């Protein structure tokens, strides 16, 4: 089982992004039927006009043309999870080289419950924003282990805090904006599409104009803050919004708890690098290649590997060892050719390395595999 993105959720989310590649085409979704009776006001009309502009052109076409990449396999499996690097790859395709501002914000705005899998269904059974926040805090790992939510209650104001858990710089700021905007959208499923928090804050600098942030979130928005937060008046948080369905909620919670208990431990950076090296061409690979694939800076990669008791050269050496054994066992390639495929200078260097690894020469190892 791979981590850390849930495949059903990741696939639904990625395919929604790929198919839309854009802002919503109308009002923010109100799947709970909890509209507040003023769904067609001027403010919503303005939002439809401003946020309905499709992110098309070269970026959108490229993403939609790649949609088939995210169909089938681990993306469609309910028994596997995807590494964060795969999900980040989707975002890189969606944002494109220009990294168009407000894309993540609009994706969060257009969120549908199905994109959150069982968590989305749980939120729809909640009778208050406090109850929905509690479910999100507990079950967010079913959606993503790239970050964590925490609810901080105060007498007058409370804050939902989002903290990325991946290495610094690995998560694009627009991914954070999508999470925060999605939190506001999910609250509107319960409180009505015109609901707005008291304030929203992001740790990163503003990306593009301020107006789209204020139109979508409908509250003061600040940047360069210490934490990513959605601030809500505590009485609003606790206000009961509807009768709810306790039996259905209990069924969803039981299912979510089963899924939660089956999650694998997070994959270490060492495991991610080794997994990447297993598929890489070892004759022309360097640390800069894996840094790009895992979205880590050289300094961060070196630090994380050191904290896990290893380093790039040790992992590359182990990958060469494994690759050498496979090639000796499954092919009749010469030692010189294998040496070059491993990124070694020639057959003598390969013999020295293999003898260090196995205590015997490559030729003896190969003969032993075919001995009766």
XYZ file of C-alpha atoms in Angstrom:
372
model
C 0.000 0.000 0.000
C 1.510 3.300 -1.075
C 1.224 6.696 0.580
C 0.343 9.470 1.057
C -2.648 10.320 -1.194
C -5.857 8.300 -1.163
C -6.393 7.071 -4.743
C -10.161 7.304 -4.967
C -9.973 10.852 -3.651
C -6.896 11.775 -5.638
C -8.387 10.434 -8.851
C -11.694 12.207 -8.319
C -9.922 15.416 -7.427
C -7.388 15.210 -10.262
C -9.961 14.290 -12.889
C -12.225 17.102 -11.707
C -9.335 19.519 -12.060
C -8.342 18.091 -15.439
C -11.848 18.155 -16.874
C -12.559 21.660 -15.578
C -9.066 23.117 -15.450
C -11.004 26.124 -14.403
C -13.219 28.117 -12.174
C -16.832 27.022 -11.587
C -19.446 27.797 -14.183
C -22.094 29.011 -11.747
C -22.908 29.369 -8.075
C -20.779 27.573 -5.535
C -22.297 24.082 -5.222
C -24.945 23.606 -2.542
C -25.226 19.774 -2.534
C -26.851 19.646 0.876
C -29.784 21.724 -0.334
C -28.986 24.232 2.396
C -29.403 27.373 0.291
C -30.328 30.510 2.198
C -33.029 31.740 -0.159
C -30.851 34.372 -1.782
C -28.941 32.317 -4.318
C -29.445 34.684 -7.243
C -28.419 37.987 -5.683
C -26.132 40.491 -7.309
C -23.098 39.255 -5.378
C -23.556 35.728 -6.721
C -24.116 37.082 -10.206
C -20.824 38.932 -9.964
C -19.124 35.774 -8.724
C -20.499 33.791 -11.647
C -19.195 36.374 -14.085
C -15.790 36.721 -12.480
C -15.089 33.142 -11.448
C -16.727 31.465 -14.443
C -13.873 32.346 -16.773
C -12.315 29.108 -17.938
C -8.561 28.579 -17.559
C -8.105 27.567 -21.161
C -5.428 28.034 -23.788
C -2.172 26.129 -23.841
C -2.271 25.176 -20.174
C -5.804 23.785 -20.101
C -5.460 21.956 -23.391
C -2.274 20.266 -22.212
C -3.901 19.092 -19.012
C -7.025 17.757 -20.679
C -4.945 15.978 -23.300
C -3.167 14.193 -20.445
C -6.384 13.133 -18.670
C -5.887 9.502 -19.618
C -2.726 9.429 -17.471
C -4.936 9.538 -14.391
C -7.326 6.769 -15.376
C -6.984 3.197 -14.166
C -4.150 1.653 -12.177
C -3.479 3.021 -8.729
C -5.593 6.097 -9.490
C -8.691 3.952 -9.774
C -7.881 1.516 -6.985
C -9.530 1.631 -3.574
C -6.736 -0.483 -2.090
C -3.720 1.693 -2.907
C -2.517 5.172 -2.076
C -0.382 7.481 -4.178
C 2.780 9.336 -3.214
C 2.530 13.070 -2.758
C 4.938 13.520 -5.685
C 2.269 12.040 -8.006
C -0.366 14.452 -6.756
C 2.081 17.344 -7.076
C 2.669 16.236 -10.675
C -1.048 16.751 -11.346
C -0.814 20.237 -9.925
C 2.228 21.046 -12.036
C 0.278 19.996 -15.139
C -2.777 21.994 -14.103
C -0.891 25.166 -13.210
C 1.351 24.974 -16.272
C 4.554 26.949 -16.753
C 2.818 30.290 -16.128
C 1.244 29.115 -12.840
C -1.886 31.131 -13.487
C -3.050 32.880 -10.281
C -6.234 31.845 -8.454
C -6.419 28.359 -10.023
C -6.176 26.567 -6.666
C -8.623 29.036 -5.148
C -11.194 28.306 -7.872
C -10.689 24.545 -7.612
C -11.489 24.728 -3.910
C -14.502 26.906 -4.689
C -15.891 24.293 -7.106
C -15.378 21.350 -4.729
C -18.047 18.632 -4.721
C -18.562 16.107 -1.877
C -17.518 13.193 -4.111
C -14.001 14.634 -4.351
C -13.632 14.049 -0.593
C -14.901 10.452 -0.720
C -16.431 9.384 2.619
C -15.372 12.645 4.296
C -17.592 14.565 1.889
C -20.580 12.382 2.772
C -19.822 12.778 6.465
C -19.797 16.558 6.194
C -23.234 16.489 4.555
C -24.656 14.712 7.632
C -23.334 17.327 10.073
C -25.738 19.695 11.800
C -23.194 22.420 12.684
C -19.926 23.810 11.442
C -18.266 22.650 14.665
C -19.321 19.074 13.952
C -18.108 19.321 10.347
C -14.755 20.729 11.472
C -14.325 17.848 13.916
C -14.949 15.325 11.137
C -12.475 17.102 8.839
C -9.782 17.156 11.517
C -10.178 13.438 12.203
C -10.634 12.109 8.673
C -8.448 14.414 6.537
C -5.795 11.626 6.312
C -8.280 9.736 4.121
C -8.028 12.602 1.639
C -4.393 13.600 2.032
C -1.453 13.204 4.344
C 0.193 16.259 2.838
C -1.177 18.335 5.715
C -3.219 18.385 8.909
C -6.184 20.380 10.213
C -6.677 21.577 13.770
C -9.609 23.459 15.331
C -8.686 26.086 17.914
C -11.741 27.224 19.849
C -11.988 30.619 21.493
C -14.724 32.317 23.489
C -15.574 34.725 20.663
C -13.669 33.448 17.642
C -12.380 30.053 16.589
C -9.849 29.098 13.935
C -9.470 26.133 11.625
C -5.718 25.835 11.064
C -4.146 24.026 8.103
C -0.483 23.035 8.342
C 1.323 21.238 5.485
C 3.247 18.202 6.729
C 5.382 17.651 3.631
C 8.870 19.217 3.509
C 9.004 22.977 3.174
C 8.640 24.028 -0.443
C 7.207 20.674 -1.593
C 3.608 21.928 -1.618
C 2.727 24.671 -4.076
C 0.998 27.668 -2.432
C -1.964 27.164 -4.768
C -2.452 23.697 -3.280
C -2.802 25.364 0.114
C -5.257 27.856 -1.367
C -7.323 24.965 -2.739
C -7.465 23.319 0.701
C -8.494 26.525 2.459
C -11.053 27.458 -0.197
C -12.410 23.892 -0.080
C -12.882 24.235 3.679
C -14.993 27.352 3.106
C -16.965 25.620 0.335
C -17.664 22.605 2.557
C -18.915 24.938 5.294
C -21.358 26.409 2.760
C -22.818 22.944 2.156
C -24.111 23.208 5.712
C -24.573 26.951 6.290
C -25.745 28.014 2.830
C -23.897 29.285 -0.217
C -23.864 32.890 0.999
C -22.065 31.989 4.242
C -18.664 33.598 4.815
C -15.981 33.236 7.477
C -14.815 36.202 9.543
C -11.345 36.115 7.981
C -8.879 33.922 6.067
C -5.087 34.044 6.308
C -2.309 32.405 4.250
C 1.366 32.021 5.122
C 2.509 32.666 1.547
C 2.571 35.918 -0.366
C -0.446 36.894 -2.435
C -0.573 35.352 -5.913
C -2.226 37.761 -8.343
C -4.969 40.279 -7.595
C -6.703 40.437 -4.238
C -10.208 40.791 -5.713
C -10.765 37.094 -6.626
C -9.799 36.042 -3.088
C -12.366 38.389 -1.586
C -15.060 37.456 -4.135
C -14.690 33.724 -3.513
C -14.025 33.741 0.227
C -16.256 36.813 0.898
C -14.187 38.024 3.833
C -10.960 39.910 4.586
C -7.949 37.907 3.336
C -4.386 38.399 4.574
C -1.039 36.995 3.430
C 2.364 36.391 5.009
C 0.689 35.172 8.188
C 2.212 32.729 10.657
C -0.426 30.091 9.847
C -3.049 29.201 7.250
C -6.341 29.847 9.032
C -10.084 30.192 8.528
C -11.536 32.310 11.338
C -15.187 31.862 12.348
C -17.248 33.478 15.095
C -17.660 30.776 17.761
C -21.471 31.227 18.054
C -21.684 30.614 14.276
C -19.546 27.540 14.673
C -21.922 26.009 17.199
C -25.201 27.080 15.583
C -27.367 24.055 14.712
C -28.242 24.332 11.034
C -30.563 21.375 10.492
C -31.965 18.128 11.884
C -29.230 15.865 10.510
C -29.369 12.089 10.103
C -27.642 10.353 13.062
C -28.025 6.840 11.647
C -26.531 7.737 8.272
C -23.745 9.681 9.990
C -22.946 6.633 12.143
C -22.681 4.439 9.039
C -20.321 6.891 7.345
C -18.196 7.212 10.493
C -17.891 3.449 10.844
C -16.773 3.174 7.227
C -14.334 6.068 7.628
C -12.881 4.511 10.794
C -12.286 1.230 8.965
C -10.474 3.077 6.185
C -8.487 5.101 8.693
C -7.327 2.011 10.548
C -6.096 0.493 7.281
C -3.849 3.386 6.289
C -0.201 2.546 5.910
C 2.506 4.470 7.714
C 3.829 7.466 5.766
C 6.498 6.669 3.229
C 9.925 7.962 4.235
C 12.040 10.126 1.940
C 14.527 7.248 1.806
C 11.806 4.928 0.473
C 10.660 7.533 -2.038
C 14.196 8.008 -3.367
C 14.775 4.238 -3.562
C 11.479 3.733 -5.351
C 12.401 6.444 -7.833
C 15.892 4.988 -8.388
C 14.406 1.549 -9.082
C 12.908 2.972 -12.291
C 15.608 5.497 -13.185
C 18.344 5.118 -15.847
C 21.345 4.742 -13.511
C 23.844 5.592 -16.238
C 22.771 9.245 -16.276
C 21.134 9.964 -12.937
C 22.087 12.572 -10.368
C 20.639 14.031 -7.163
C 19.244 16.972 -9.116
C 16.941 14.563 -10.990
C 15.361 13.112 -7.870
C 15.104 16.594 -6.346
C 12.955 17.648 -9.288
C 10.856 14.473 -9.163
C 10.170 14.786 -5.425
C 9.895 18.601 -5.471
C 12.622 19.021 -2.853
C 15.547 21.404 -2.807
C 19.060 19.958 -2.646
C 19.473 21.211 0.898
C 16.137 19.783 2.064
C 16.770 16.404 0.411
C 20.213 16.139 1.977
C 18.864 17.104 5.414
C 15.932 14.683 5.336
C 18.109 11.781 4.198
C 20.634 12.589 6.908
C 17.850 12.568 9.519
C 16.877 9.101 8.267
C 20.466 7.891 8.600
C 21.389 7.689 4.930
C 22.569 9.804 1.985
C 22.259 10.015 -1.808
C 25.468 8.072 -2.533
C 24.419 5.173 -0.277
C 20.984 4.944 -1.923
C 22.502 5.103 -5.419
C 24.968 2.373 -4.447
C 22.127 0.161 -3.160
C 20.131 0.772 -6.366
C 23.137 -0.229 -8.485
C 23.524 -3.390 -6.414
C 19.891 -4.413 -6.951
C 19.980 -3.525 -10.646
C 23.214 -5.530 -11.131
C 21.729 -8.662 -9.594
C 18.626 -8.363 -11.774
C 20.633 -7.892 -14.962
C 22.974 -10.772 -14.183
C 20.036 -13.066 -13.430
C 17.722 -12.090 -16.280
C 20.017 -11.154 -19.188
C 23.167 -12.365 -20.920
C 24.602 -8.863 -21.277
C 28.356 -8.484 -20.977
C 29.928 -7.104 -17.813
C 31.043 -4.038 -19.750
C 27.507 -3.265 -20.895
C 26.057 -3.811 -17.413
C 28.733 -1.544 -15.969
C 27.699 1.306 -18.262
C 23.989 0.749 -17.490
C 24.828 1.113 -13.810
C 26.730 4.329 -14.411
C 30.134 2.767 -13.677
C 33.269 3.446 -15.706
C 33.714 -0.086 -17.045
C 33.925 -3.802 -16.314
C 36.830 -3.533 -13.818
C 34.919 -0.987 -11.729
C 31.830 -3.225 -11.881
C 33.792 -6.282 -10.723
C 35.218 -4.331 -7.770
C 31.801 -2.962 -6.785
C 30.003 -6.306 -7.140
C 32.681 -8.118 -5.127
C 32.189 -5.540 -2.375
C 28.422 -6.069 -2.485
C 28.269 -9.865 -2.721
C 31.713 -11.156 -1.747
C 32.076 -12.806 -5.145
C 32.644 -11.713 -8.751
C 29.781 -11.053 -11.181
C 30.838 -14.054 -13.287
C 30.796 -16.418 -10.310
C 27.428 -15.018 -9.198
C 25.923 -15.600 -12.650
C 27.321 -19.138 -12.895
C 25.904 -19.947 -9.474
C 22.429 -18.972 -10.666
C 22.518 -21.598 -13.421
C 24.293 -24.357 -11.479
C 22.178 -27.506 -10.956
